[in-house]
Structure formats: C-alpha cells, structure tokens
Coordinates of C-alpha atoms in Angstrom, one line a residue:
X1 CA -34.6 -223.5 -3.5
X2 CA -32.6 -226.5 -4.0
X3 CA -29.3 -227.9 -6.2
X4 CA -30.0 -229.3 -9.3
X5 CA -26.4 -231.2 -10.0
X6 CA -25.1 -230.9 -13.5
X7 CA -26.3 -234.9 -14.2
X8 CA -29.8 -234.5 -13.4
X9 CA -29.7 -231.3 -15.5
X10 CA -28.0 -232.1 -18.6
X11 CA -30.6 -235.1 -18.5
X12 CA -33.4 -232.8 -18.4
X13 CA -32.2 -230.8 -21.2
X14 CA -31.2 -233.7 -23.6
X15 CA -35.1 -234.7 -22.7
X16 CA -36.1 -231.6 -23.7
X17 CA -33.6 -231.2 -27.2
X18 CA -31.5 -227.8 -26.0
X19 CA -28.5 -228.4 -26.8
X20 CA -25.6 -228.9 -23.5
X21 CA -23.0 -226.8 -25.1
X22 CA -21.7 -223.7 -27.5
X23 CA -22.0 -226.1 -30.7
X24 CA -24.9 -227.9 -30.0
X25 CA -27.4 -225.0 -29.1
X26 CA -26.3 -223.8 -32.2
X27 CA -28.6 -226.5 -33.3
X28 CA -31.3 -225.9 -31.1
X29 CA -34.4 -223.7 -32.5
X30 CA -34.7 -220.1 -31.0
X31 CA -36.1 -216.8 -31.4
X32 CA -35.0 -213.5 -29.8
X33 CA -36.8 -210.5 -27.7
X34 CA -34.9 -207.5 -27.5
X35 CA -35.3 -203.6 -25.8
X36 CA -35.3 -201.3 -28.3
X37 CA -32.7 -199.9 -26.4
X38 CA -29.8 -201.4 -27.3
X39 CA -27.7 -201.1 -23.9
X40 CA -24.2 -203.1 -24.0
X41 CA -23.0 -204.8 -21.0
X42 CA -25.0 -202.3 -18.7
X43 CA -25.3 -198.7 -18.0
X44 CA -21.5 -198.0 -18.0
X45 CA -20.3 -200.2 -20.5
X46 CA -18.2 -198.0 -22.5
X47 CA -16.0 -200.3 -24.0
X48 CA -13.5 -199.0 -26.4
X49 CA -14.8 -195.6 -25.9
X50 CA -11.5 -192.9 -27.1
X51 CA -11.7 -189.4 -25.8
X52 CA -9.7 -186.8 -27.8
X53 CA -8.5 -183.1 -26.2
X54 CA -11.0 -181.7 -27.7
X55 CA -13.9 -183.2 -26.1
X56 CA -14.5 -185.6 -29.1
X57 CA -14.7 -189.4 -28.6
X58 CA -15.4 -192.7 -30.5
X59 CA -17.8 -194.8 -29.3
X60 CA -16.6 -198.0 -29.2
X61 CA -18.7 -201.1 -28.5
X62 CA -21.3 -199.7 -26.3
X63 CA -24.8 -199.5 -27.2
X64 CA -27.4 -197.2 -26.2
X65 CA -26.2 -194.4 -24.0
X66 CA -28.2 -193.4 -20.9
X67 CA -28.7 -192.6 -17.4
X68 CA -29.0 -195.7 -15.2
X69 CA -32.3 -194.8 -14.0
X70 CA -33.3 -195.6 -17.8
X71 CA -31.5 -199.0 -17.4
X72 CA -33.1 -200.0 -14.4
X73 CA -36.1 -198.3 -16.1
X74 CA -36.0 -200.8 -19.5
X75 CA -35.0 -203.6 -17.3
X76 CA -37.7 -203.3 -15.7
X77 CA -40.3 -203.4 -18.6
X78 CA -38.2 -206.8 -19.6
X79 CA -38.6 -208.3 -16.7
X80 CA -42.5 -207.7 -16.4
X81 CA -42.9 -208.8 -20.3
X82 CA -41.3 -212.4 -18.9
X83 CA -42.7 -212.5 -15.6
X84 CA -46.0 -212.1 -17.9
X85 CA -44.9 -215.1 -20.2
X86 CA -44.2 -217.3 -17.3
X87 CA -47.8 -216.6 -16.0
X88 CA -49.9 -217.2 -19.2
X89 CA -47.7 -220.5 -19.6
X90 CA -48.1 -221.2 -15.9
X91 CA -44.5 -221.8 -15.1
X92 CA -43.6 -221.0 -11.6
X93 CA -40.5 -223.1 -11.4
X94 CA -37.4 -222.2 -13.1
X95 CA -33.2 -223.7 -12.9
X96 CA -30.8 -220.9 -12.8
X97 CA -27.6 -222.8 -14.5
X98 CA -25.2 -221.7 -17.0
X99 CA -26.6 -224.3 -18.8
X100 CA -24.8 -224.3 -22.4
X101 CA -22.5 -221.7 -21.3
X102 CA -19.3 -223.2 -19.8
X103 CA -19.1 -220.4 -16.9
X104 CA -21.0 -219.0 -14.3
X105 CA -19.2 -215.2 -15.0
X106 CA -18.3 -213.6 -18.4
X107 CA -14.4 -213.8 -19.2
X108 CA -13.7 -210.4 -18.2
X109 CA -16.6 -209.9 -15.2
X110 CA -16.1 -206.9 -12.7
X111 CA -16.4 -207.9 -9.5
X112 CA -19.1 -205.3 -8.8
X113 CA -22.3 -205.1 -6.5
X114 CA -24.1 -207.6 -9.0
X115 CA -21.3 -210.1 -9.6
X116 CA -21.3 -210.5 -5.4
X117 CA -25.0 -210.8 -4.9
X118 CA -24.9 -213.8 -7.3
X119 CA -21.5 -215.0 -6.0
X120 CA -23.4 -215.1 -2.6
X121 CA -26.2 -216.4 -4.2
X122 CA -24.9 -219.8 -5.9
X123 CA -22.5 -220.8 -2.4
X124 CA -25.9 -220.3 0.2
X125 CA -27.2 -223.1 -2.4
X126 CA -24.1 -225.0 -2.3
X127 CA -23.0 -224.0 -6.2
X128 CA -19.2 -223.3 -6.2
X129 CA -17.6 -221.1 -8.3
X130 CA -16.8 -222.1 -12.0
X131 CA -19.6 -225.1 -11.2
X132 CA -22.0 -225.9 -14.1
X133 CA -24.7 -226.9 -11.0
X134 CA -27.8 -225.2 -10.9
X135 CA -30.4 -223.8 -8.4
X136 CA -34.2 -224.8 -8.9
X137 CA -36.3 -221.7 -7.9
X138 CA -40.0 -221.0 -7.2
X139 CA -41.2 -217.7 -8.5
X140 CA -44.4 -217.9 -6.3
X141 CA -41.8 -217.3 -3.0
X142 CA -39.3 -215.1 -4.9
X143 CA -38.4 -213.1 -8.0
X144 CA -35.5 -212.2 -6.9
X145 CA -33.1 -214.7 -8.2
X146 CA -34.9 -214.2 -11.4
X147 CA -34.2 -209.9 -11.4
X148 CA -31.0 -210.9 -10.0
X149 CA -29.9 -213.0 -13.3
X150 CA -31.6 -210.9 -15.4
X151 CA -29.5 -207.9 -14.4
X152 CA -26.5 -209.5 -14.1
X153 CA -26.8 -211.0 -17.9
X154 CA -27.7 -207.6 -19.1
X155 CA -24.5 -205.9 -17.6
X156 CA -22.5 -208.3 -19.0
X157 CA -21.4 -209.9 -15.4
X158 CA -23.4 -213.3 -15.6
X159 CA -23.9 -216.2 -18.2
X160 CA -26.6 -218.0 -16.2
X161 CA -29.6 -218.8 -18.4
X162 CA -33.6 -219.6 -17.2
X163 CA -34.6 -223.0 -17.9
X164 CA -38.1 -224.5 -17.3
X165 CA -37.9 -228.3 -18.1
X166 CA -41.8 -228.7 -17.2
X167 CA -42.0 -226.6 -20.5
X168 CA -39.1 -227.2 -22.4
X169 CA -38.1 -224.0 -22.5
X170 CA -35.0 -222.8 -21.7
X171 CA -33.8 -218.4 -21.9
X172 CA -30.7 -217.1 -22.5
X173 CA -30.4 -213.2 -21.2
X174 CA -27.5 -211.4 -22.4
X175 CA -25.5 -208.3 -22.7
X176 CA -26.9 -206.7 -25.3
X177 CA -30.3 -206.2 -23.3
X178 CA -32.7 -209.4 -24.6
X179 CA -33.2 -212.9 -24.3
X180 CA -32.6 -216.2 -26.6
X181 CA -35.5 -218.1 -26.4
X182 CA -34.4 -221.8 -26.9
X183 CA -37.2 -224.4 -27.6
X184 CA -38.3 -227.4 -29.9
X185 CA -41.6 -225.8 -29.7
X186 CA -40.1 -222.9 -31.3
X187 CA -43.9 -222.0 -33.3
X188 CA -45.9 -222.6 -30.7
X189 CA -43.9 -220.5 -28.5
X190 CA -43.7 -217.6 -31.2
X191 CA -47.3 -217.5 -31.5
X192 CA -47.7 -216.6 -27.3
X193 CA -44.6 -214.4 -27.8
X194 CA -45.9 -212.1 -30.6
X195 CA -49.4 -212.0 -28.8
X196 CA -47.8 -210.6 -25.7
X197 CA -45.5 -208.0 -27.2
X198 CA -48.2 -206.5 -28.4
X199 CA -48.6 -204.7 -24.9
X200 CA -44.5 -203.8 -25.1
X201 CA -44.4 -201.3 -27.9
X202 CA -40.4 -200.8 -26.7
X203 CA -39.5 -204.8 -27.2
X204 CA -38.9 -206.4 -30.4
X205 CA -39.2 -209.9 -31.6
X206 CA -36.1 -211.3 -33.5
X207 CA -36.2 -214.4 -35.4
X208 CA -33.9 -217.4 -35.4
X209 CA -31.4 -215.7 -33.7
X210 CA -27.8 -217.1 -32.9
X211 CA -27.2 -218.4 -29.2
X212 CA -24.2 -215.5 -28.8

C-alpha cells in the first residue's frame, strides 16, 4: 500500500474524465447497482424513527429493516458481485480516496467500530484526517481495505470511493446499500455489468443515476 497525494490523483482522474468535485461528477456518465434491500445508513439506522405509547411508530428515513446478520449477509453478496467485476476486468489495483467527495467521513459520522478501523487505516498510510489523499491498494494481498470501505459507505460512516485509473473507472458506495459506477466508458461497462448480474438475482442495475 502506498499514498497517492491529492496532485497525482486529481491528474489521474482529469486523464480519465470523472469529474474532481460535487458539480462536475454531475457531469460524468454513471450507472447504478443496488441490493434489493434497500438498507439506509446500516443495520441500525433508524433515522427519524417516532415511537408513540402505544407501541406505534413512524418510520422515518430508514430503509429496509433487518437483523444485522442479514446486513452483513447482503453485503456480502455485494462485495462478491464487485470482487467478480474487478476479476473479469482484471483490475487488481484500486485508490481508496474521497475522490469527488470533499471528506473522508459523512457530516454526521458516529464514531463507531467502523469509523476507527478506517480512522486507523488512512494514518498507518500517512492520510490525515479531513485529507483528500488517497491509498493505492493491491487486491491480490488484501481485500480488506476494499470490505472495509464498502461497509463503512453502506452504514453511512465513510465517503471514500474505489477508483481504478488503469481502467478508468472509478465507484462510489453509499448509504443506501449500492454503488455509482462513474465512467466515460459508461456502454461498454454496462454491457459487463448486466452480464454479471445475471448470477445476483437480489442486485439491480440502475441507469444514469445521480452521484448523491
């Protein structure tokens, strides 16, 4: 693993058209792959939730309700669907940056058990905190720092994206359980997409979906 400073990155993605911030990746072509559970900022995110005396409640923002055995479960199958991707494209490195984001951490973040292992993460590779740096990883040594960004996206702790500049590709996870896939190559990339969702009967393909 090594730094990638925010120069020599926002040079690779100008290279590769994704857009370096909120307005420009509006800009950028993408397509969306979603659970069909649609789980809001993790297993316990209940925002908004109201319970009455009577044992009735609103449910607020969150999404799909469940144990977090299921989460883990459904994150899971995600993560195999892009580990799969990354194989049939042959991409084994990847930059874990915020990328277009302008933080490492949502607004609001909990400093849970996630939010530290990626705190702890970023400083053993030199990234401080509120840094736009990222950390070039090899997913033939580790997937780790892959499942790790994953999660933390999908419980609405992290904005770090996955970008693979060999392929012009860059991924946006997020807290409603998918991932923006941004890309110039946005047909090409569709075509390997739908092929491979064929074996995920519980993920969905969106198109032209927005960056947020």
């Amino acid at each position: 693993m090594e730094k990638i400073r925010l120069g020599e990155l926002n040079k690779a993605l100008r290279q590769c058209g994704i857009g370096l911030d909120l307005d420009e990746i509006d800009n950028t072509p993408c397509f969306g792959v979603y659970h069909v559970h649609d789980w809001n900022h993790g297993y316990d995110g209940f925002y908004g939730i109201t319970v009455y005396e009577d044992g009735s409640y609103t449910k607020g923002t969150a999404g799909f309700h469940g144990t977090r055995r299921q989460f883990y479960r459904d994150m899971q199958e995600t993560i195999n669907f892009l580990l799969e991707y990354f194989r049939f494209k042959k991409i084994q490195e990847l930059i874990i940056a915020p990328c277009f984001q302008y933080t490492q951490f949502s607004f609001n973040a909990e400093r849970n058990d996630i939010y530290e292992e990626i705190y702890a993460f970023l400083r053993k590779n030199n990234v401080r905190k509120n840094e736009r740096s990222g950390v070039k990883i090899n997913l033939k040594d580790d997937i780790g720092p892959l499942e790790m960004t994953v999660e933390g996206a999908f419980r609405g702790v992290s904005e770090l994206c996955l970008f693979a500049p060999t392929h012009k590709m860059l991924i946006a996870p997020n807290h409603h359980f998918g991932f923006t896939f941004f890309t110039q190559q946005k047909s090409l990339e569709m075509e390997v997409i739908t092929e491979l969702l064929g074996g995920y009967l519980n993920l969905l393909y969106l198109e032209d979906q927005e960056s947020q």
